[in-house]
């Protein structure tokens, strides 16, 4: 899933990149791996924005929670504030 997300993103296939990255983030979360979760959600968020769409607030909040697990509290706060602003 990681490779698929990276390749789709690199090729500018935004919808496919967002879908693959979200699936890869779900898989990483099931393995309790917060760093890949933040990487994949960041990729999914960037792919959505590249399409001219705002990502769902849930993605922003999930990325914030993953940053919390990593101890990166400024990034976590930014993610939660972005989700709140979108709500």
Short mmCIF file of N, CA, C and O in Angstrom, two decimals:
data_model
loop_
_atom_site.label_atom_id
_atom_site.label_comp_id
_atom_site.label_asym_id
_atom_site.label_seq_id
_atom_site.Cartn_x
_atom_site.Cartn_y
_atom_site.Cartn_z
N UNK A 1 0.82 -1.20 0.00
CA UNK A 1 0.00 0.00 0.00
C UNK A 1 0.86 1.26 0.00
O UNK A 1 0.54 2.24 -0.66
N UNK A 2 1.96 1.21 0.76
CA UNK A 2 2.85 2.36 0.81
C UNK A 2 3.40 2.67 -0.58
O UNK A 2 3.38 3.82 -1.01
N UNK A 3 3.89 1.65 -1.25
CA UNK A 3 4.47 1.85 -2.59
C UNK A 3 3.41 2.36 -3.57
O UNK A 3 3.69 3.25 -4.37
N UNK A 4 2.21 1.80 -3.50
CA UNK A 4 1.13 2.24 -4.38
C UNK A 4 0.81 3.71 -4.13
O UNK A 4 0.66 4.49 -5.08
N UNK A 5 0.73 4.10 -2.86
CA UNK A 5 0.43 5.49 -2.53
C UNK A 5 1.53 6.42 -3.03
O UNK A 5 1.25 7.48 -3.61
N UNK A 6 2.79 6.04 -2.83
CA UNK A 6 3.91 6.87 -3.27
C UNK A 6 3.93 7.01 -4.78
O UNK A 6 4.14 8.11 -5.31
N UNK A 7 3.72 5.91 -5.49
CA UNK A 7 3.76 5.96 -6.96
C UNK A 7 2.60 6.76 -7.53
O UNK A 7 2.78 7.54 -8.46
N UNK A 8 1.40 6.55 -6.98
CA UNK A 8 0.25 7.32 -7.46
C UNK A 8 0.45 8.81 -7.20
O UNK A 8 0.16 9.65 -8.06
N UNK A 9 1.00 9.14 -6.04
CA UNK A 9 1.25 10.53 -5.70
C UNK A 9 2.29 11.12 -6.65
O UNK A 9 2.12 12.21 -7.18
N UNK A 10 3.36 10.38 -6.86
CA UNK A 10 4.43 10.84 -7.75
C UNK A 10 3.96 11.03 -9.18
O UNK A 10 4.48 11.88 -9.91
N UNK A 11 2.97 10.24 -9.58
CA UNK A 11 2.44 10.34 -10.95
C UNK A 11 1.35 11.40 -11.07
O UNK A 11 0.82 11.63 -12.16
N UNK A 12 1.00 12.02 -9.95
CA UNK A 12 -0.05 13.04 -10.00
C UNK A 12 -1.44 12.47 -10.14
O UNK A 12 -2.36 13.17 -10.55
N UNK A 13 -1.60 11.22 -9.79
CA UNK A 13 -2.92 10.57 -9.81
C UNK A 13 -3.55 10.79 -8.43
O UNK A 13 -3.52 9.91 -7.56
N UNK A 14 -4.09 11.99 -8.23
CA UNK A 14 -4.46 12.45 -6.90
C UNK A 14 -5.52 11.61 -6.23
O UNK A 14 -5.39 11.30 -5.03
N UNK A 15 -6.57 11.26 -6.92
CA UNK A 15 -7.64 10.48 -6.30
C UNK A 15 -7.12 9.11 -5.87
O UNK A 15 -7.41 8.65 -4.75
N UNK A 16 -6.35 8.47 -6.74
CA UNK A 16 -5.79 7.16 -6.41
C UNK A 16 -4.79 7.27 -5.27
O UNK A 16 -4.72 6.41 -4.39
N UNK A 17 -4.00 8.35 -5.27
CA UNK A 17 -3.01 8.56 -4.22
C UNK A 17 -3.69 8.74 -2.87
O UNK A 17 -3.26 8.16 -1.86
N UNK A 18 -4.76 9.52 -2.84
CA UNK A 18 -5.47 9.75 -1.59
C UNK A 18 -6.07 8.46 -1.06
O UNK A 18 -5.95 8.14 0.13
N UNK A 19 -6.68 7.68 -1.93
CA UNK A 19 -7.29 6.41 -1.52
C UNK A 19 -6.24 5.44 -1.02
O UNK A 19 -6.40 4.83 0.05
N UNK A 20 -5.15 5.28 -1.76
CA UNK A 20 -4.10 4.35 -1.37
C UNK A 20 -3.42 4.79 -0.08
O UNK A 20 -3.13 3.97 0.80
N UNK A 21 -3.18 6.08 0.06
CA UNK A 21 -2.53 6.59 1.27
C UNK A 21 -3.43 6.41 2.49
O UNK A 21 -2.95 6.06 3.57
N UNK A 22 -4.72 6.61 2.32
CA UNK A 22 -5.64 6.41 3.44
C UNK A 22 -5.66 4.95 3.85
O UNK A 22 -5.65 4.63 5.05
N UNK A 23 -5.67 4.05 2.87
CA UNK A 23 -5.63 2.61 3.20
C UNK A 23 -4.32 2.24 3.88
O UNK A 23 -4.30 1.46 4.83
N UNK A 24 -3.21 2.83 3.42
CA UNK A 24 -1.91 2.56 4.04
C UNK A 24 -1.88 3.12 5.47
O UNK A 24 -1.31 2.48 6.37
N UNK A 25 -2.50 4.26 5.69
CA UNK A 25 -2.58 4.83 7.04
C UNK A 25 -3.40 3.93 7.96
O UNK A 25 -3.03 3.70 9.11
N UNK A 26 -4.50 3.40 7.44
CA UNK A 26 -5.33 2.48 8.23
C UNK A 26 -4.52 1.24 8.61
O UNK A 26 -4.59 0.77 9.74
N UNK A 27 -3.76 0.72 7.65
CA UNK A 27 -2.94 -0.46 7.92
C UNK A 27 -1.87 -0.15 8.97
O UNK A 27 -1.67 -0.93 9.91
N UNK A 28 -1.21 0.99 8.82
CA UNK A 28 -0.18 1.37 9.80
C UNK A 28 -0.79 1.56 11.19
O UNK A 28 -0.18 1.16 12.19
N UNK A 29 -1.98 2.12 11.25
CA UNK A 29 -2.64 2.30 12.54
C UNK A 29 -2.97 0.95 13.18
O UNK A 29 -2.85 0.80 14.40
N UNK A 30 -3.35 -0.01 12.36
CA UNK A 30 -3.65 -1.34 12.91
C UNK A 30 -2.40 -2.00 13.49
O UNK A 30 -2.50 -2.87 14.34
N UNK A 31 -1.22 -1.57 13.03
CA UNK A 31 0.05 -2.09 13.54
C UNK A 31 0.62 -1.19 14.64
O UNK A 31 1.74 -1.42 15.10
N UNK A 32 -0.14 -0.17 15.04
CA UNK A 32 0.28 0.80 16.05
C UNK A 32 1.61 1.45 15.67
O UNK A 32 2.55 1.55 16.47
N UNK A 33 1.69 1.90 14.43
CA UNK A 33 2.88 2.56 13.90
C UNK A 33 2.54 4.01 13.56
O UNK A 33 2.13 4.30 12.43
N UNK A 34 2.69 4.93 14.52
CA UNK A 34 2.24 6.31 14.28
C UNK A 34 3.04 7.07 13.23
O UNK A 34 2.47 7.91 12.54
N UNK A 35 4.33 6.81 13.07
CA UNK A 35 5.09 7.58 12.07
C UNK A 35 4.56 7.32 10.66
O UNK A 35 4.30 8.26 9.92
N UNK A 36 4.37 6.04 10.24
CA UNK A 36 3.78 5.83 8.91
C UNK A 36 2.36 6.38 8.79
O UNK A 36 1.96 6.80 7.70
N UNK A 37 1.63 6.41 9.90
CA UNK A 37 0.28 7.00 9.86
C UNK A 37 0.38 8.47 9.49
O UNK A 37 -0.34 8.95 8.61
N UNK A 38 1.31 9.20 10.14
CA UNK A 38 1.45 10.63 9.83
C UNK A 38 1.91 10.83 8.39
O UNK A 38 1.41 11.73 7.71
N UNK A 39 2.83 10.00 7.93
CA UNK A 39 3.33 10.12 6.55
C UNK A 39 2.23 9.88 5.54
O UNK A 39 2.08 10.64 4.57
N UNK A 40 1.46 8.82 5.74
CA UNK A 40 0.42 8.48 4.78
C UNK A 40 -0.74 9.47 4.82
O UNK A 40 -1.28 9.84 3.77
N UNK A 41 -1.13 9.89 6.01
CA UNK A 41 -2.20 10.89 6.09
C UNK A 41 -1.76 12.21 5.49
O UNK A 41 -2.55 12.90 4.84
N UNK A 42 -0.50 12.57 5.68
CA UNK A 42 0.01 13.80 5.05
C UNK A 42 -0.06 13.68 3.53
O UNK A 42 -0.41 14.63 2.84
N UNK A 43 0.27 12.50 3.02
CA UNK A 43 0.20 12.28 1.57
C UNK A 43 -1.25 12.36 1.10
O UNK A 43 -1.55 12.97 0.07
N UNK A 44 -2.17 11.75 1.84
CA UNK A 44 -3.58 11.77 1.46
C UNK A 44 -4.13 13.20 1.49
O UNK A 44 -4.86 13.62 0.59
N UNK A 45 -3.75 13.95 2.51
CA UNK A 45 -4.20 15.34 2.64
C UNK A 45 -3.66 16.18 1.49
O UNK A 45 -4.40 16.96 0.87
N UNK A 46 -2.38 16.01 1.18
CA UNK A 46 -1.79 16.77 0.07
C UNK A 46 -2.43 16.39 -1.26
O UNK A 46 -2.65 17.26 -2.12
N UNK A 47 -2.76 15.12 -1.45
CA UNK A 47 -3.41 14.69 -2.70
C UNK A 47 -4.79 15.31 -2.83
O UNK A 47 -5.18 15.73 -3.92
N UNK A 48 -5.53 15.37 -1.73
CA UNK A 48 -6.85 16.00 -1.78
C UNK A 48 -6.73 17.47 -2.15
O UNK A 48 -7.47 17.98 -2.98
N UNK A 49 -5.77 18.14 -1.52
CA UNK A 49 -5.60 19.57 -1.80
C UNK A 49 -5.12 19.80 -3.22
O UNK A 49 -5.48 20.81 -3.83
N UNK A 50 -4.34 18.88 -3.76
CA UNK A 50 -3.89 19.00 -5.15
C UNK A 50 -5.06 18.90 -6.12
O UNK A 50 -4.99 19.43 -7.23
N UNK A 51 -6.14 18.24 -5.70
CA UNK A 51 -7.35 18.15 -6.51
C UNK A 51 -8.25 19.36 -6.33
O UNK A 51 -9.31 19.44 -6.93
N UNK A 52 -7.84 20.27 -5.44
CA UNK A 52 -8.66 21.45 -5.18
C UNK A 52 -9.73 21.21 -4.14
O UNK A 52 -10.68 21.97 -4.05
N UNK A 53 -9.58 20.14 -3.36
CA UNK A 53 -10.58 19.81 -2.34
C UNK A 53 -9.93 19.86 -0.97
O UNK A 53 -8.73 19.63 -0.83
N UNK A 54 -10.73 20.14 0.03
CA UNK A 54 -10.25 20.09 1.41
C UNK A 54 -10.44 18.67 1.93
O UNK A 54 -11.48 18.06 1.71
N UNK A 55 -9.44 18.13 2.60
CA UNK A 55 -9.57 16.79 3.16
C UNK A 55 -10.57 16.79 4.31
O UNK A 55 -10.78 17.83 4.95
N UNK A 56 -11.17 15.65 4.59
CA UNK A 56 -12.08 15.57 5.73
C UNK A 56 -11.38 15.92 7.04
O UNK A 56 -10.20 15.58 7.24
N UNK A 57 -12.09 16.58 7.92
CA UNK A 57 -11.53 16.93 9.21
C UNK A 57 -11.06 15.72 10.00
O UNK A 57 -10.12 15.80 10.78
N UNK A 58 -11.70 14.59 9.77
CA UNK A 58 -11.31 13.36 10.46
C UNK A 58 -9.86 13.01 10.14
O UNK A 58 -9.12 12.55 11.01
N UNK A 59 -9.44 13.22 8.89
CA UNK A 59 -8.05 12.92 8.51
C UNK A 59 -7.08 13.82 9.26
O UNK A 59 -6.04 13.38 9.72
N UNK A 60 -7.44 15.09 9.37
CA UNK A 60 -6.59 16.05 10.08
C UNK A 60 -6.48 15.68 11.55
O UNK A 60 -5.39 15.73 12.13
N UNK A 61 -7.60 15.31 12.14
CA UNK A 61 -7.60 14.92 13.54
C UNK A 61 -6.84 13.62 13.78
O UNK A 61 -6.09 13.50 14.75
N UNK A 62 -7.01 12.65 12.88
CA UNK A 62 -6.28 11.39 13.01
C UNK A 62 -4.78 11.62 12.94
O UNK A 62 -4.00 11.02 13.69
N UNK A 63 -4.37 12.49 12.02
CA UNK A 63 -2.95 12.80 11.91
C UNK A 63 -2.47 13.47 13.18
O UNK A 63 -1.38 13.19 13.69
N UNK A 64 -3.30 14.35 13.75
CA UNK A 64 -2.95 14.99 15.02
C UNK A 64 -2.77 13.99 16.14
O UNK A 64 -1.82 14.09 16.93
N UNK A 65 -3.65 12.99 16.21
CA UNK A 65 -3.52 11.95 17.24
C UNK A 65 -2.24 11.14 17.05
O UNK A 65 -1.57 10.77 18.02
N UNK A 66 -1.89 10.87 15.80
CA UNK A 66 -0.65 10.13 15.54
C UNK A 66 0.56 10.96 15.96
O UNK A 66 1.52 10.43 16.53
N UNK A 67 0.52 12.26 15.68
CA UNK A 67 1.61 13.13 16.13
C UNK A 67 1.71 13.15 17.66
O UNK A 67 2.80 13.20 18.22
N UNK A 68 0.55 13.10 18.34
CA UNK A 68 0.56 13.02 19.80
C UNK A 68 1.32 11.78 20.26
O UNK A 68 2.13 11.86 21.19
N UNK A 69 1.06 10.65 19.61
CA UNK A 69 1.73 9.41 19.99
C UNK A 69 3.24 9.51 19.79
O UNK A 69 4.01 8.86 20.51
N UNK A 70 3.67 10.32 18.84
CA UNK A 70 5.09 10.51 18.58
C UNK A 70 5.71 11.56 19.50
O UNK A 70 6.93 11.74 19.50
N UNK A 71 4.88 12.26 20.25
CA UNK A 71 5.37 13.31 21.14
C UNK A 71 5.61 14.63 20.44
O UNK A 71 6.23 15.53 21.01
N UNK A 72 5.11 14.77 19.22
CA UNK A 72 5.25 16.03 18.47
C UNK A 72 3.99 16.85 18.73
O UNK A 72 3.06 16.89 17.92
N UNK A 73 3.98 17.52 19.88
CA UNK A 73 2.77 18.20 20.30
C UNK A 73 2.43 19.45 19.49
O UNK A 73 1.25 19.73 19.28
N UNK A 74 3.41 20.22 19.00
CA UNK A 74 3.04 21.35 18.13
C UNK A 74 2.32 20.88 16.85
O UNK A 74 1.33 21.48 16.43
N UNK A 75 2.81 19.79 16.24
CA UNK A 75 2.16 19.27 15.03
C UNK A 75 0.79 18.70 15.38
O UNK A 75 -0.17 18.84 14.60
N UNK A 76 0.69 18.07 16.54
CA UNK A 76 -0.60 17.52 16.98
C UNK A 76 -1.62 18.65 17.16
O UNK A 76 -2.76 18.55 16.69
N UNK A 77 -1.20 19.71 17.82
CA UNK A 77 -2.08 20.85 18.04
C UNK A 77 -2.52 21.46 16.72
O UNK A 77 -3.70 21.77 16.53
N UNK A 78 -1.59 21.61 15.79
CA UNK A 78 -1.92 22.17 14.48
C UNK A 78 -2.96 21.30 13.77
O UNK A 78 -3.90 21.83 13.16
N UNK A 79 -2.81 19.99 13.86
CA UNK A 79 -3.78 19.09 13.23
C UNK A 79 -5.15 19.20 13.84
O UNK A 79 -6.17 19.27 13.14
N UNK A 80 -5.21 19.26 15.17
CA UNK A 80 -6.50 19.37 15.84
C UNK A 80 -7.15 20.72 15.58
O UNK A 80 -8.37 20.79 15.39
N UNK A 81 -6.34 21.77 15.55
CA UNK A 81 -6.90 23.09 15.27
C UNK A 81 -7.43 23.19 13.85
O UNK A 81 -8.46 23.81 13.60
N UNK A 82 -6.73 22.55 12.90
CA UNK A 82 -7.20 22.55 11.51
C UNK A 82 -8.52 21.79 11.40
O UNK A 82 -9.43 22.23 10.68
N UNK A 83 -8.63 20.68 12.11
CA UNK A 83 -9.88 19.90 12.10
C UNK A 83 -11.00 20.72 12.73
O UNK A 83 -12.14 20.72 12.21
N UNK A 84 -10.71 21.39 13.81
CA UNK A 84 -11.71 22.22 14.48
C UNK A 84 -12.16 23.37 13.59
O UNK A 84 -13.35 23.66 13.48
N UNK A 85 -11.22 24.00 12.92
CA UNK A 85 -11.55 25.11 12.03
C UNK A 85 -12.43 24.64 10.88
O UNK A 85 -13.34 25.34 10.44
N UNK A 86 -12.17 23.43 10.42
CA UNK A 86 -12.97 22.90 9.31
C UNK A 86 -14.38 22.54 9.77
O UNK A 86 -15.33 22.66 9.02
N UNK A 87 -14.49 22.10 11.01
CA UNK A 87 -15.81 21.75 11.55
C UNK A 87 -16.61 23.02 11.72
O UNK A 87 -17.73 23.14 11.46
#
